[in-house]
Amino acid sequence: MIDISSLQVLKKGRSICQLDQLQLLAGARLGVTGSNGSGKSTLLRVMAGLEKDYSGNCSVQASRRECTFVHQKPYLLRGSVLYNVSYGLCARGESRAAANKLAMQWLEKLGMLDFADRSTGKLSGGEIRRVALARAFAIAPKLLLL
C-alpha cells in the first residue's frame, strides 16, 4: 500500500526528513517515533500527498479521497461537534440522517456522545482531537495517518 525509497525532504538546504526505504502492506500499522524536529510529521505529510517538495519516491496505493490525515492540532469547522463529525460523510453524498447516525456511533465509541450538540469553540484540546478522530473514523478511510 505504501512504498517509499530514497526519500529526502530539504528545507532551506537542511535535511528535515530522510528515509532509505519503507514498505507497508494493506492492513499494516506503523508507529513512527523520534525526537522533536526529526521529520515525523513531514513523513506523514509526504504520505498524505500534502508535501510535494521532496526527492526520492513515495507511492501510496490510496486516492486522496481514501486517505485521511489527522494533524496533531486538528482544525474543526464552526458549528456543533455532530456537524463536524458528519461533515465528511455528507460531502461524500450521504444523507444528513445517515451521516448523523454514523457520526453519533463514532462519538459514542470515543466517549463524546454527550458533546454532540456542543459548539466546537467550547472544546478542550483533548476533546478537539477526539472529535477529529471520530470525523476520520466515520468516513472509513483506506489509509489513516495520525
Short mmCIF file of C-alpha atoms in Angstrom, two decimals:
data_model
loop_
_atom_site.label_atom_id
_atom_site.label_comp_id
_atom_site.label_asym_id
_atom_site.label_seq_id
_atom_site.Cartn_x
_atom_site.Cartn_y
_atom_site.Cartn_z
CA MET A 1 0.00 0.00 0.00
CA ILE A 2 2.92 2.39 0.76
CA ASP A 3 6.31 2.15 -0.90
CA ILE A 4 8.97 4.75 -0.10
CA SER A 5 12.57 4.75 -1.29
CA SER A 6 15.41 7.27 -1.10
CA LEU A 7 13.13 9.91 0.43
CA GLN A 8 14.67 13.23 1.40
CA VAL A 9 12.94 16.50 2.24
CA LEU A 10 15.15 19.58 2.28
CA LYS A 11 14.09 22.95 3.68
CA LYS A 12 16.49 25.90 3.41
CA GLY A 13 19.28 23.49 2.49
CA ARG A 14 18.75 21.36 5.60
CA SER A 15 17.50 17.77 5.55
CA ILE A 16 14.41 17.57 7.73
CA CYS A 17 13.28 14.08 6.73
CA GLN A 18 15.28 11.23 5.28
CA LEU A 19 14.26 7.62 4.81
CA ASP A 20 16.09 4.98 2.78
CA GLN A 21 13.20 2.51 2.40
CA LEU A 22 9.77 1.75 3.80
CA GLN A 23 7.16 -0.69 2.57
CA LEU A 24 3.80 -1.17 4.24
CA LEU A 25 1.16 -3.62 3.07
CA ALA A 26 -2.58 -3.04 3.38
CA GLY A 27 -3.72 -3.59 6.96
CA ALA A 28 -0.29 -2.85 8.43
CA ARG A 29 0.19 -0.46 11.32
CA LEU A 30 3.34 1.54 11.92
CA GLY A 31 4.33 3.82 14.77
CA VAL A 32 6.98 6.40 13.97
CA THR A 33 8.96 7.75 16.91
CA GLY A 34 11.74 10.27 17.19
CA SER A 35 12.82 13.47 18.83
CA ASN A 36 11.31 16.87 18.07
CA GLY A 37 12.25 18.01 14.59
CA SER A 38 13.25 14.55 13.38
CA GLY A 39 10.77 14.59 10.47
CA LYS A 40 7.85 12.50 11.76
CA SER A 41 5.16 14.99 10.72
CA THR A 42 6.93 15.69 7.45
CA LEU A 43 6.93 11.97 6.65
CA LEU A 44 3.18 11.83 7.29
CA ARG A 45 2.66 14.90 5.09
CA VAL A 46 4.61 13.22 2.27
CA MET A 47 2.50 10.06 2.59
CA ALA A 48 -0.71 12.13 2.66
CA GLY A 49 0.32 13.95 -0.52
CA LEU A 50 0.49 17.30 1.27
CA GLU A 51 4.25 17.69 0.95
CA LYS A 52 5.36 17.80 -2.68
CA ASP A 53 8.87 19.22 -2.38
CA TYR A 54 10.99 16.10 -1.86
CA SER A 55 13.37 13.83 -3.71
CA GLY A 56 13.03 10.08 -3.96
CA ASN A 57 9.88 8.04 -4.39
CA CYS A 58 6.69 7.78 -2.40
CA SER A 59 3.92 5.62 -3.81
CA VAL A 60 0.66 5.31 -1.89
CA GLN A 61 -1.99 2.95 -3.21
CA ALA A 62 -4.89 5.06 -1.99
CA SER A 63 -6.50 8.02 -3.68
CA ARG A 64 -6.63 11.37 -1.89
CA ARG A 65 -10.28 10.63 -1.17
CA GLU A 66 -9.33 7.33 0.51
CA CYS A 67 -6.63 8.91 2.69
CA THR A 68 -7.26 10.84 5.89
CA PHE A 69 -4.59 12.78 7.78
CA VAL A 70 -5.39 13.88 11.33
CA HIS A 71 -2.95 16.58 12.31
CA GLN A 72 -1.66 16.88 15.87
CA LYS A 73 -3.50 20.22 16.09
CA PRO A 74 -6.66 19.46 14.09
CA TYR A 75 -8.91 22.12 12.66
CA LEU A 76 -12.63 21.94 13.35
CA LEU A 77 -15.33 23.80 11.48
CA ARG A 78 -17.60 26.24 13.25
CA GLY A 79 -20.74 24.61 14.50
CA SER A 80 -21.51 21.60 16.60
CA VAL A 81 -19.45 18.51 17.27
CA LEU A 82 -22.07 16.43 15.42
CA TYR A 83 -21.84 18.72 12.38
CA ASN A 84 -18.06 18.30 12.31
CA VAL A 85 -18.13 14.51 12.56
CA SER A 86 -20.87 14.14 9.94
CA TYR A 87 -19.41 16.72 7.54
CA GLY A 88 -17.17 14.34 5.57
CA LEU A 89 -19.97 11.84 5.16
CA CYS A 90 -22.35 14.49 3.80
CA ALA A 91 -19.62 15.80 1.49
CA ARG A 92 -19.40 12.26 0.08
CA GLY A 93 -23.10 12.09 -0.68
CA GLU A 94 -24.57 10.51 2.47
CA SER A 95 -27.93 11.84 3.56
CA ARG A 96 -27.88 14.08 6.62
CA ALA A 97 -29.83 11.44 8.60
CA ALA A 98 -27.45 8.60 7.68
CA ALA A 99 -24.40 10.79 8.30
CA ASN A 100 -25.68 11.88 11.71
CA LYS A 101 -26.45 8.29 12.70
CA LEU A 102 -22.94 7.11 11.85
CA ALA A 103 -21.39 10.21 13.43
CA MET A 104 -23.28 9.54 16.67
CA GLN A 105 -21.98 5.96 16.69
CA TRP A 106 -18.40 7.20 16.45
CA LEU A 107 -18.98 9.86 19.08
CA GLU A 108 -20.28 7.14 21.39
CA LYS A 109 -17.26 4.89 20.72
CA LEU A 110 -14.92 7.75 21.60
CA GLY A 111 -16.81 8.82 24.72
CA MET A 112 -18.08 12.05 23.14
CA LEU A 113 -21.80 11.33 22.75
CA ASP A 114 -22.74 13.95 25.35
CA PHE A 115 -20.82 16.54 23.31
CA ALA A 116 -22.78 16.12 20.06
CA ASP A 117 -24.63 19.44 20.38
CA ARG A 118 -21.72 21.37 21.88
CA SER A 119 -20.10 24.14 19.89
CA THR A 120 -16.57 23.32 18.74
CA GLY A 121 -15.45 26.65 20.16
CA LYS A 122 -16.08 25.34 23.67
CA LEU A 123 -13.91 22.21 23.49
CA SER A 124 -10.61 21.48 25.20
CA GLY A 125 -7.56 20.38 23.20
CA GLY A 126 -8.15 16.71 24.01
CA GLU A 127 -11.83 16.97 23.07
CA ILE A 128 -10.88 18.58 19.75
CA ARG A 129 -8.55 15.68 18.99
CA ARG A 130 -11.25 13.11 19.80
CA VAL A 131 -13.73 14.91 17.52
CA ALA A 132 -11.12 14.90 14.75
CA LEU A 133 -10.59 11.17 15.29
CA ALA A 134 -14.34 10.50 15.18
CA ARG A 135 -14.58 12.51 11.95
CA ALA A 136 -11.70 10.49 10.43
CA PHE A 137 -13.05 7.10 11.51
CA ALA A 138 -16.58 7.94 10.30
CA ILE A 139 -15.52 8.14 6.65
CA ALA A 140 -13.71 4.77 6.89
CA PRO A 141 -10.53 5.79 5.06
CA LYS A 142 -8.38 3.20 3.33
CA LEU A 143 -5.32 4.97 4.79
CA LEU A 144 -5.40 6.76 8.15
CA LEU A 145 -2.39 8.88 9.07
CA LEU A 146 -2.17 10.15 12.64
#
